[in-house]
Coordinates of C-alpha atoms and ligand atoms in Angstrom, one line a residue:
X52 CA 85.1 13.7 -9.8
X53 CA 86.0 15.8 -7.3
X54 CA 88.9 15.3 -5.0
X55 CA 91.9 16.4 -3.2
X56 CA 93.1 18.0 -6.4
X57 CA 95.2 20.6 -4.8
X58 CA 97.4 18.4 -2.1
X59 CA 97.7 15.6 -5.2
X60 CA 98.6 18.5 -7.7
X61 CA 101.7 18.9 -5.4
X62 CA 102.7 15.2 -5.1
X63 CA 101.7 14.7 -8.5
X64 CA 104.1 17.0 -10.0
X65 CA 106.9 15.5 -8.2
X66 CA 105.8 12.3 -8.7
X67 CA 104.7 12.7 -12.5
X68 CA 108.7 13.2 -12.9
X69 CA 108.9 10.0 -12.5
X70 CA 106.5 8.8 -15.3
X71 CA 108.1 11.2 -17.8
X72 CA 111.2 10.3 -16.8
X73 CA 112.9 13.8 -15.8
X74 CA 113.7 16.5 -13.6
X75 CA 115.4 15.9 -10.4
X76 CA 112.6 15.3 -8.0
X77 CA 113.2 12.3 -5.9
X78 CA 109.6 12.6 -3.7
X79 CA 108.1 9.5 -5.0
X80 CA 105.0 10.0 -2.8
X81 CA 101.4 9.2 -3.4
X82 CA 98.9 11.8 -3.6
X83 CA 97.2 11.5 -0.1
X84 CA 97.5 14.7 2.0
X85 CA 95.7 17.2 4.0
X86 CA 93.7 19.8 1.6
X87 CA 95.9 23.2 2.0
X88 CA 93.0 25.1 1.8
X89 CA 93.9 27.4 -0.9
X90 CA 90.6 26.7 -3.0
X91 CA 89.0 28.7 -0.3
X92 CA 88.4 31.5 -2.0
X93 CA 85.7 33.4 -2.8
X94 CA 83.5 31.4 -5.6
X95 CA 80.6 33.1 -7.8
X96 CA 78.6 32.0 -10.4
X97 CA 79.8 31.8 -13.8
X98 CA 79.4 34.8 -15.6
X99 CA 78.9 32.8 -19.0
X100 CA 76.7 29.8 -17.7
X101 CA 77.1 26.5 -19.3
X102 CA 74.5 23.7 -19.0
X103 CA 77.1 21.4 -18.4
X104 CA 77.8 19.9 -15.0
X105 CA 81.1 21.4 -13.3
X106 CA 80.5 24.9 -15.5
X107 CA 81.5 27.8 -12.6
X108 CA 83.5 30.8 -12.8
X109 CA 84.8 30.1 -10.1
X110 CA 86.9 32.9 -8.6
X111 CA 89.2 33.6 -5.9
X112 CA 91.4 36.3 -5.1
X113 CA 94.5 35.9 -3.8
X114 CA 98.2 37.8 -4.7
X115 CA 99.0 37.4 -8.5
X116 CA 98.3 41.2 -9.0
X117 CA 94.9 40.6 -9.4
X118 CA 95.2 39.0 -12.8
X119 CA 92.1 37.4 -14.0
X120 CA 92.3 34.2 -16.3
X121 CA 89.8 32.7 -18.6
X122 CA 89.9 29.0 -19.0
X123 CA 87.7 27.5 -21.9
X124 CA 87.5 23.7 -22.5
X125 CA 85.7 21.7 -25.4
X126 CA 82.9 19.6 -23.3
X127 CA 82.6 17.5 -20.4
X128 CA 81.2 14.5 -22.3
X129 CA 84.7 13.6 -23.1
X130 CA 86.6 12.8 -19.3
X131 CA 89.8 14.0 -20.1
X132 CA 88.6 17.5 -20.3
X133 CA 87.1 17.6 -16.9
X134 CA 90.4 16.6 -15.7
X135 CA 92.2 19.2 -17.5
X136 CA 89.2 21.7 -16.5
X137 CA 89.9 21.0 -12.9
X138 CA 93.9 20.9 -12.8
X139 CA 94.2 24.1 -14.4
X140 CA 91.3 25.6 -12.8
X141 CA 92.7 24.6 -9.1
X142 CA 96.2 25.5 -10.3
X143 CA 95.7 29.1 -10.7
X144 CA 94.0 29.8 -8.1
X145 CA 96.5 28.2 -5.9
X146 CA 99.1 30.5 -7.8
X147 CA 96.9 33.4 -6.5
X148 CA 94.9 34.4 -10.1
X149 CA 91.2 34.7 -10.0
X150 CA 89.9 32.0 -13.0
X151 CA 86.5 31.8 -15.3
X152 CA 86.8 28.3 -16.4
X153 CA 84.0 26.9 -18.9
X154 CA 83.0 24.5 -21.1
X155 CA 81.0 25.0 -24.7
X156 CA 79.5 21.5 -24.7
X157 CA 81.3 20.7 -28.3
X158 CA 79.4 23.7 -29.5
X159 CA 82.3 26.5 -31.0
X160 CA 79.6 29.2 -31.3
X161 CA 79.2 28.7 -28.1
X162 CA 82.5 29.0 -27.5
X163 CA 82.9 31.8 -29.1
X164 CA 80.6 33.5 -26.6
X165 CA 81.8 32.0 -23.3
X166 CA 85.1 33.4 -24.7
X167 CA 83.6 37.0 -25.5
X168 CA 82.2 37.0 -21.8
X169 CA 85.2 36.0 -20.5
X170 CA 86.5 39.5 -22.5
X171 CA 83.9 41.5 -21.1
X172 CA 84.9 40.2 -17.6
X173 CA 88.6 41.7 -17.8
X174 CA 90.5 38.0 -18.3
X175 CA 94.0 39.1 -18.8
X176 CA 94.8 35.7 -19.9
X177 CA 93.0 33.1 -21.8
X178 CA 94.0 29.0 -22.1
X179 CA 91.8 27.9 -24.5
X180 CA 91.4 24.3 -25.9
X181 CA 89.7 24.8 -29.2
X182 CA 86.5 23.2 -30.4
X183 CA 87.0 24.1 -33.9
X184 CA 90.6 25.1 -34.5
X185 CA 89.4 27.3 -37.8
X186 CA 86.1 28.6 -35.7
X187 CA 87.7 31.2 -33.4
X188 CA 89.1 33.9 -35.4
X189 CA 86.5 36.7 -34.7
X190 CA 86.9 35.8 -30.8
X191 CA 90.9 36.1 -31.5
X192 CA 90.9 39.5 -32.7
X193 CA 89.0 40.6 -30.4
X194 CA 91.3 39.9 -27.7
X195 CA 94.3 40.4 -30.0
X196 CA 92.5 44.1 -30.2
X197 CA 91.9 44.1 -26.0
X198 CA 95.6 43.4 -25.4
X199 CA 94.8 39.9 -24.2
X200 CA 97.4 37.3 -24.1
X201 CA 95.9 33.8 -25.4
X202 CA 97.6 29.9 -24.7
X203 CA 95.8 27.3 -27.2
X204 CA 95.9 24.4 -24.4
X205 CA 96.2 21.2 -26.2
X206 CA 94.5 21.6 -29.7
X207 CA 96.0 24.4 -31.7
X208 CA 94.0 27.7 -32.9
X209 CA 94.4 28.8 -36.6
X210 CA 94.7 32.5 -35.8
X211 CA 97.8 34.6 -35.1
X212 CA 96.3 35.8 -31.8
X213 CA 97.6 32.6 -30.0
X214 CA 101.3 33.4 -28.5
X215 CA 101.9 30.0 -27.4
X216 CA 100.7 26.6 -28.4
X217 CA 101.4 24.1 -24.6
X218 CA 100.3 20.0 -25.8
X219 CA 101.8 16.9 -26.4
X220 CA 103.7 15.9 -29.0
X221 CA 100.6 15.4 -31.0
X222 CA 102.6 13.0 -34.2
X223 CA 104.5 11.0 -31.6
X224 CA 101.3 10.2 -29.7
X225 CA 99.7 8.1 -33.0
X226 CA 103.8 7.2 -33.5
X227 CA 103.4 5.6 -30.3
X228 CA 99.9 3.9 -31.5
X229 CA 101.9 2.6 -34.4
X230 CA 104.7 1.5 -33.4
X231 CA 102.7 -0.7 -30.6
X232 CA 100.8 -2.4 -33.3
X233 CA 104.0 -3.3 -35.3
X234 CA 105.8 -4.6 -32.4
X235 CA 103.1 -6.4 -30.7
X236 CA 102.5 -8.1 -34.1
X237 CA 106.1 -8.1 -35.0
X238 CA 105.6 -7.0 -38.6
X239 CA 108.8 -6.7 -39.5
X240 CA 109.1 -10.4 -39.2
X241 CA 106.0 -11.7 -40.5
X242 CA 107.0 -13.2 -44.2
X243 CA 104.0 -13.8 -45.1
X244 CA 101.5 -13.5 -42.8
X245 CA 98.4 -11.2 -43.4
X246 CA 96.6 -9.1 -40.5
X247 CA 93.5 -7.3 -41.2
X248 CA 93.5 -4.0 -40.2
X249 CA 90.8 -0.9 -39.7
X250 CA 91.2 2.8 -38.8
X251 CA 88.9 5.4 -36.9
X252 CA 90.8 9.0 -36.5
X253 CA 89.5 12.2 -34.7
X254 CA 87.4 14.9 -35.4
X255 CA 88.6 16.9 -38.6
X256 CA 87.7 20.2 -36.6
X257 CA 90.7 19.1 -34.3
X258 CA 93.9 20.0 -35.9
X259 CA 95.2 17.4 -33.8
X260 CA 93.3 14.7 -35.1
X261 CA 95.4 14.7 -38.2
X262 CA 98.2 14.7 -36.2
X263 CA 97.6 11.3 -34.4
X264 CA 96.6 9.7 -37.9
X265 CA 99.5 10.8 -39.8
X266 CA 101.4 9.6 -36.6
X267 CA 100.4 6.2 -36.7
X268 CA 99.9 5.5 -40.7
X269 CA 103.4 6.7 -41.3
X270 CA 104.6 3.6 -38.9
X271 CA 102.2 1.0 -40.8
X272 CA 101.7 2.1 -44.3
X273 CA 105.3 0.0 -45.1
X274 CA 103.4 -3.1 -44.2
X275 CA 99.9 -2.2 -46.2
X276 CA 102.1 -1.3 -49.1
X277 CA 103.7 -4.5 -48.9
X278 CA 100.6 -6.6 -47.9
X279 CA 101.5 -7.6 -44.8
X280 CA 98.9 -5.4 -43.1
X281 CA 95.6 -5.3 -45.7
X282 CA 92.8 -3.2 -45.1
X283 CA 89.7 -4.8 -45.6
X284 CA 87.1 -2.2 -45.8
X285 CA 89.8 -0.5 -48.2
X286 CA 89.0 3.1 -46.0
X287 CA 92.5 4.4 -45.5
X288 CA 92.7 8.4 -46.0
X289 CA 91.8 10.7 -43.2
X290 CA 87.9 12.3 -44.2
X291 CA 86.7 9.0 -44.2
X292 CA 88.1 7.2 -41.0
X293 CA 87.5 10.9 -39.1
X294 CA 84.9 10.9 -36.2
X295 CA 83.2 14.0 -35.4
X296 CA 83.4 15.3 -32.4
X297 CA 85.3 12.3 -31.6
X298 CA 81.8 10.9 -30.7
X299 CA 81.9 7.2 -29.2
X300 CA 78.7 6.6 -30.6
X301 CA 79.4 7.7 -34.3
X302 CA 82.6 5.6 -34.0
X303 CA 80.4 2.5 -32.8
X304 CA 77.8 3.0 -35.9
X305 CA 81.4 3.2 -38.0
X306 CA 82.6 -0.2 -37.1
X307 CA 79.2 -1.3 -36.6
X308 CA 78.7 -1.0 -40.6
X309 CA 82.5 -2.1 -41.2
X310 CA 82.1 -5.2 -39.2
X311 CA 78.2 -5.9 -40.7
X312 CA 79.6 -4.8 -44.3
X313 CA 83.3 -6.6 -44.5
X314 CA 83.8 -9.5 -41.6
X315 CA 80.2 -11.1 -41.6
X316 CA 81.7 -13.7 -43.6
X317 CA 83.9 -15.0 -40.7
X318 CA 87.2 -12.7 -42.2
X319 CA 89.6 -12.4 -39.3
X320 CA 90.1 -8.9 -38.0
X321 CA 93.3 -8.6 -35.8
X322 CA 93.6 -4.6 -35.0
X323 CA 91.3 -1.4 -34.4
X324 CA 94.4 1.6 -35.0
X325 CA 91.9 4.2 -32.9
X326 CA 93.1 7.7 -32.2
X327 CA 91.9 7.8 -29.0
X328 CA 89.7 6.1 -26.4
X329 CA 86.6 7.5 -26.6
X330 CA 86.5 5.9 -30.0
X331 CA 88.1 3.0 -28.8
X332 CA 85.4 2.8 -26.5
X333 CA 82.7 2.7 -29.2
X334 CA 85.3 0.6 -31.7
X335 CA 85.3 -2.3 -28.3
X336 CA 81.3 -2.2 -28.2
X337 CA 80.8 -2.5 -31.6
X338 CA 83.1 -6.0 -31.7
X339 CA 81.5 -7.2 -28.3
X340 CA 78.6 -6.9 -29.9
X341 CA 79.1 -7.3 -33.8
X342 CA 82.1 -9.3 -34.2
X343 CA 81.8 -12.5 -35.6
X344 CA 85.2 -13.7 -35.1
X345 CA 86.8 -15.4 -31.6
X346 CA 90.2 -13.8 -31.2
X347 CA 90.9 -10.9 -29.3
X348 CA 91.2 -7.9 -31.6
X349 CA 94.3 -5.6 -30.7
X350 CA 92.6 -1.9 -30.0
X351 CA 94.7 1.2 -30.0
X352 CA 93.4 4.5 -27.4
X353 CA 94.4 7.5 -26.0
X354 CA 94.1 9.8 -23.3
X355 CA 94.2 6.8 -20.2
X356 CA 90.1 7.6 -19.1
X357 CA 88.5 5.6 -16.7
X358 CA 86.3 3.2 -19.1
X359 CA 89.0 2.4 -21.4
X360 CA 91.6 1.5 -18.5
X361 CA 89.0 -1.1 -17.3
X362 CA 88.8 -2.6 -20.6
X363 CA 92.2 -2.7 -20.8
X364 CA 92.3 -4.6 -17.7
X365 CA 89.7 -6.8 -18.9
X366 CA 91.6 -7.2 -22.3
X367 CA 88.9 -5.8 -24.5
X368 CA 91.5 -2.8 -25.4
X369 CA 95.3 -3.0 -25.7
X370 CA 97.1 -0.2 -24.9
X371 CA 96.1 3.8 -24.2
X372 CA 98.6 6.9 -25.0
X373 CA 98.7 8.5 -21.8
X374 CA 99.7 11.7 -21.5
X375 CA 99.5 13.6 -18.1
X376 CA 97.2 16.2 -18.3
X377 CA 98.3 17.6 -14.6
X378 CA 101.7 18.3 -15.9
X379 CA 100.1 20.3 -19.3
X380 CA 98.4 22.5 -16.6
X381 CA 101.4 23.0 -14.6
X382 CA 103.3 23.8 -17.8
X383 CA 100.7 26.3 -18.6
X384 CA 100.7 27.8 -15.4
X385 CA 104.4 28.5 -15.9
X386 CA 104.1 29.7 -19.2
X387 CA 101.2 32.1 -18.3
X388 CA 102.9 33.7 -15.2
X389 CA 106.6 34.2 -17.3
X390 CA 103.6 36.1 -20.1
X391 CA 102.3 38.1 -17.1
X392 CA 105.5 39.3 -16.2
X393 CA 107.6 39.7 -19.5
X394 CA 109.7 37.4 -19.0
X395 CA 111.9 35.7 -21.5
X396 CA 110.0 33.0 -23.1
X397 CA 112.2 29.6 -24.7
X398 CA 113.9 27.0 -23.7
X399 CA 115.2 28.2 -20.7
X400 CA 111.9 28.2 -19.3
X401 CA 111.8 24.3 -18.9
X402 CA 114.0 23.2 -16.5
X403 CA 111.6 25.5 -14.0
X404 CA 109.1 23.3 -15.2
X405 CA 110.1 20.1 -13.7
X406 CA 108.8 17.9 -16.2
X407 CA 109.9 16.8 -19.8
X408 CA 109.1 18.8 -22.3
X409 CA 110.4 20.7 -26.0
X410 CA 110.5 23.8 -27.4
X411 CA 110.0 23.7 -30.6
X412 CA 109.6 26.7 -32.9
X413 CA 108.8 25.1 -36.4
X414 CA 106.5 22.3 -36.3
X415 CA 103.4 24.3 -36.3
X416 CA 101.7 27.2 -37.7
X417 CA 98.7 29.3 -36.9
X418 CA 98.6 30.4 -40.0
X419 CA 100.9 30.2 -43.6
X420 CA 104.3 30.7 -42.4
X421 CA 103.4 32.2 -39.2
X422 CA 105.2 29.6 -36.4
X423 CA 103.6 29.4 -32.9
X424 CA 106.0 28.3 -30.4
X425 CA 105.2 25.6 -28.9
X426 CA 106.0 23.2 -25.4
X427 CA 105.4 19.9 -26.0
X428 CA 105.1 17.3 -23.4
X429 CA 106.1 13.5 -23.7
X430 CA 103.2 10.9 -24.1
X431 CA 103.8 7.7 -22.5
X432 CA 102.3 3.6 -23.6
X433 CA 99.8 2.3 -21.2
X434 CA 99.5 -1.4 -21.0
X435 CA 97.9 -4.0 -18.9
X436 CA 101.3 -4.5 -17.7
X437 CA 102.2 -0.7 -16.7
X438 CA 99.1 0.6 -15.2
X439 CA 100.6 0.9 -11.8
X440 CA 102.9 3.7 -13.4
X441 CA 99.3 5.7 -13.3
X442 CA 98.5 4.7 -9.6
X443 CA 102.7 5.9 -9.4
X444 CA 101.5 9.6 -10.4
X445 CA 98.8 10.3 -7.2
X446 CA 96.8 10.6 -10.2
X447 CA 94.4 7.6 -10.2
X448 CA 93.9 4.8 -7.4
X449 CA 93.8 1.3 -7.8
X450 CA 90.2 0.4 -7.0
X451 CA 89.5 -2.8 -4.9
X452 CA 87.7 -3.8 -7.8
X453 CA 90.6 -4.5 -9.7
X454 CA 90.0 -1.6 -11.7
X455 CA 91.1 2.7 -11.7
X456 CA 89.7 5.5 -10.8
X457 CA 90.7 8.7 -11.6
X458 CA 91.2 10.8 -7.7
Ligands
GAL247 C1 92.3 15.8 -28.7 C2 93.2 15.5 -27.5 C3 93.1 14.1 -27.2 C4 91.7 13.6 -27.1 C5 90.7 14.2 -28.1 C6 89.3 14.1 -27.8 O1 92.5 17.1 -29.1 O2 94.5 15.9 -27.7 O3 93.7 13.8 -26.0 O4 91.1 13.7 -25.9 O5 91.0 15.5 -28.4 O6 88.9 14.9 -26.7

């Protein structure tokens, strides 16, 4: 998945205005462009290897005061990571920092350790997308105690450590998945019409994963409570629609048993509410291949990856919550350098940012009572009929295949 990240980073956040719907930028050009060879610092080994694929500590020196920053993602079995990886990894090192970027394989004691090294190696900065939101706290203190600055990136971490949270508006993104299903269906208009419904949520480590399930349930529980929506396998509360590690496979042995256990008889099923898509990928196998029924079974996602955008093409998934992972690095980037230098951190930082985004100061906590500020991007619906608003973003290319590619 390599590519031209750092000439499309430039078009992309120009053009990614345009898909959130703010700023003033007016460059609505695609991502193609000569590589500004800024990446062409020096690279070493990470100091913390993983056994993953695209592991590096990559460094490179450049201005920035020398500032070292350590980047630690979840895993590179789930794509959006990688993407989120490389933006922010290519990002500061075009803003002149030297960066140690990792990934702990979905393993938070590992984690823990890439994190330690990443100490030991003089970070001044960590962005660090938790494994285990509850799993970091030794880690925390100890870079609480070395005077190091820490960004949870996406997921939140449960320790007082963090100084900023940067994400997406985590409730609106399963709002989004809610709403979708309740206007494509039009609920509010069905009298008496009855659509069978099923859930699969996120990994309970993930304190975003109750986020996207609270999100959506609020929007449809008005029609289960009044039987318009019915739940046939009756499983409705978070712990047992949860997927760890938001494993596509555990959420294809889910539905697997759902489908084999509750619609062998012929029952209808007419939507799969899924957190994200690499559930939705396993939810869309399991009904290919399990799913006695011949309608096409409405399938919520999230996060826009490559498999899932073909099978919404090919109408085996519905929609996708996309949310623009370049522009949560550039927003980090932002937020990192105003740390640095002691700026003034609020809302007044935004407008520098270019792209849409909140402050908000109340709606979450690292720990009782303790509020982590937080900027929170926009999410956006991806349909079938909207995925040229991703080609719009120099972030994917339509394929001649019919189908995207991430660039
Ligand atoms: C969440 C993230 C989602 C999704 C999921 C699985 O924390 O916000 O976008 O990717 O993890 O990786």
């Amino acid at each position: 998945m390599k590519r031209k990240l750092l000439s499309a980073l430039l078009s992309a956040a120009m053009v990614a205005v345009l898909l959130t719907g703010c700023g003033s930028g007016s460059d609505t050009g695609s991502s193609a462009g000569s590589d500004t060879g800024a990446d062409a610092g020096t690279t070493t080994e990470a100091p913390a290897p993983t056994d993953d694929a695209d592991t590096g500590a990559d460094t490179s020196s450049a201005n920035a005061g020398g500032s070292k920053i350590g980047i630690s993602m979840p895993t590179q079995s789930l794509e959006r990571w990688n993407r989120d990886g490389e933006y922010l990894d290519e990002q500061f090192k075009a803003a002149g920092y030297e960066t140690i970027l990792t990934y702990s394989d979905n393993d938070a004691g590992r984690q823990v350790n890439d994190i330690q090294n990443m100490l030991a190696e003089g970070v001044n900065l960590l962005v660090i997308a938790a494994i285990d939101g509850e799993a970091l706290n030794t880690v925390m203190n100890e870079a609480a105690e070395a005077g190091v600055q820490v960004i949870a990136y996406d997921r939140l971490i449960m320790n007082d450590a963090v100084s900023y949270y940067v994400s997406f508006d985590n409730y609106t993104v399963g709002k989004l998945q809610g709403q979708f299903v309740e206007s494509t269906l039009d609920l509010a208009n069905a009298g008496d019409t009855v659509y069978n419904i099923e859930f699969t949520a996120g990994d309970p480590a993930d304190n975003n994963a109750g986020y996207f399930f609270n999100g959506a349930f609020d929007v449809l529980k008005p029609y289960i409570d009044a039987g318009t929506l019915n739940v046939v396998s009756g499983q409705t509360d978070f712990s047992s629609v949860a997927t760890n590690q938001w494993n596509t496979d555990t959420a294809l042995e889910r539905a697997q048993n759902i489908l084999s256990s509750y619609y062998a008889d012929g029952t209808q099923l007419d939507v799969w509410l899924c957190s994200n898509d690499s559930t939705a990928l396993g939810v869309a196998q399991a009904i290919t291949s399990d799913y006695a029924g011949g309608n096409s079974v409405l399938i919520t996602g999230q996060d826009g990856d490559e498999a899932n955008l073909k099978n919404i093409v090919d109408g085996v998934q519905t929609m996708t919550v996309y949310k623009n992972v370049s522009n949560e690095a550039i927003v980090t980037l932002a937020l990192a350098k105003a740390m640095m230098s002691g700026d003034a951190i609020g809302e007044s930082l935004i407008p520098s940012f270019g792209i849409e985004c909140a402050y908000d100061t109340e709606s979450y906590e690292t720990s009782e009572g303790n509020k982590c500020p937080s900027f929170l991007l926009v999410p956006s619906v991806i349909t079938k009929d909207n995925l040229q608003d991703l080609v719009d973003t120099g972030l994917y290319t339509m394929g001649d295949d019919g189908y995207l590619k991430a660039n």
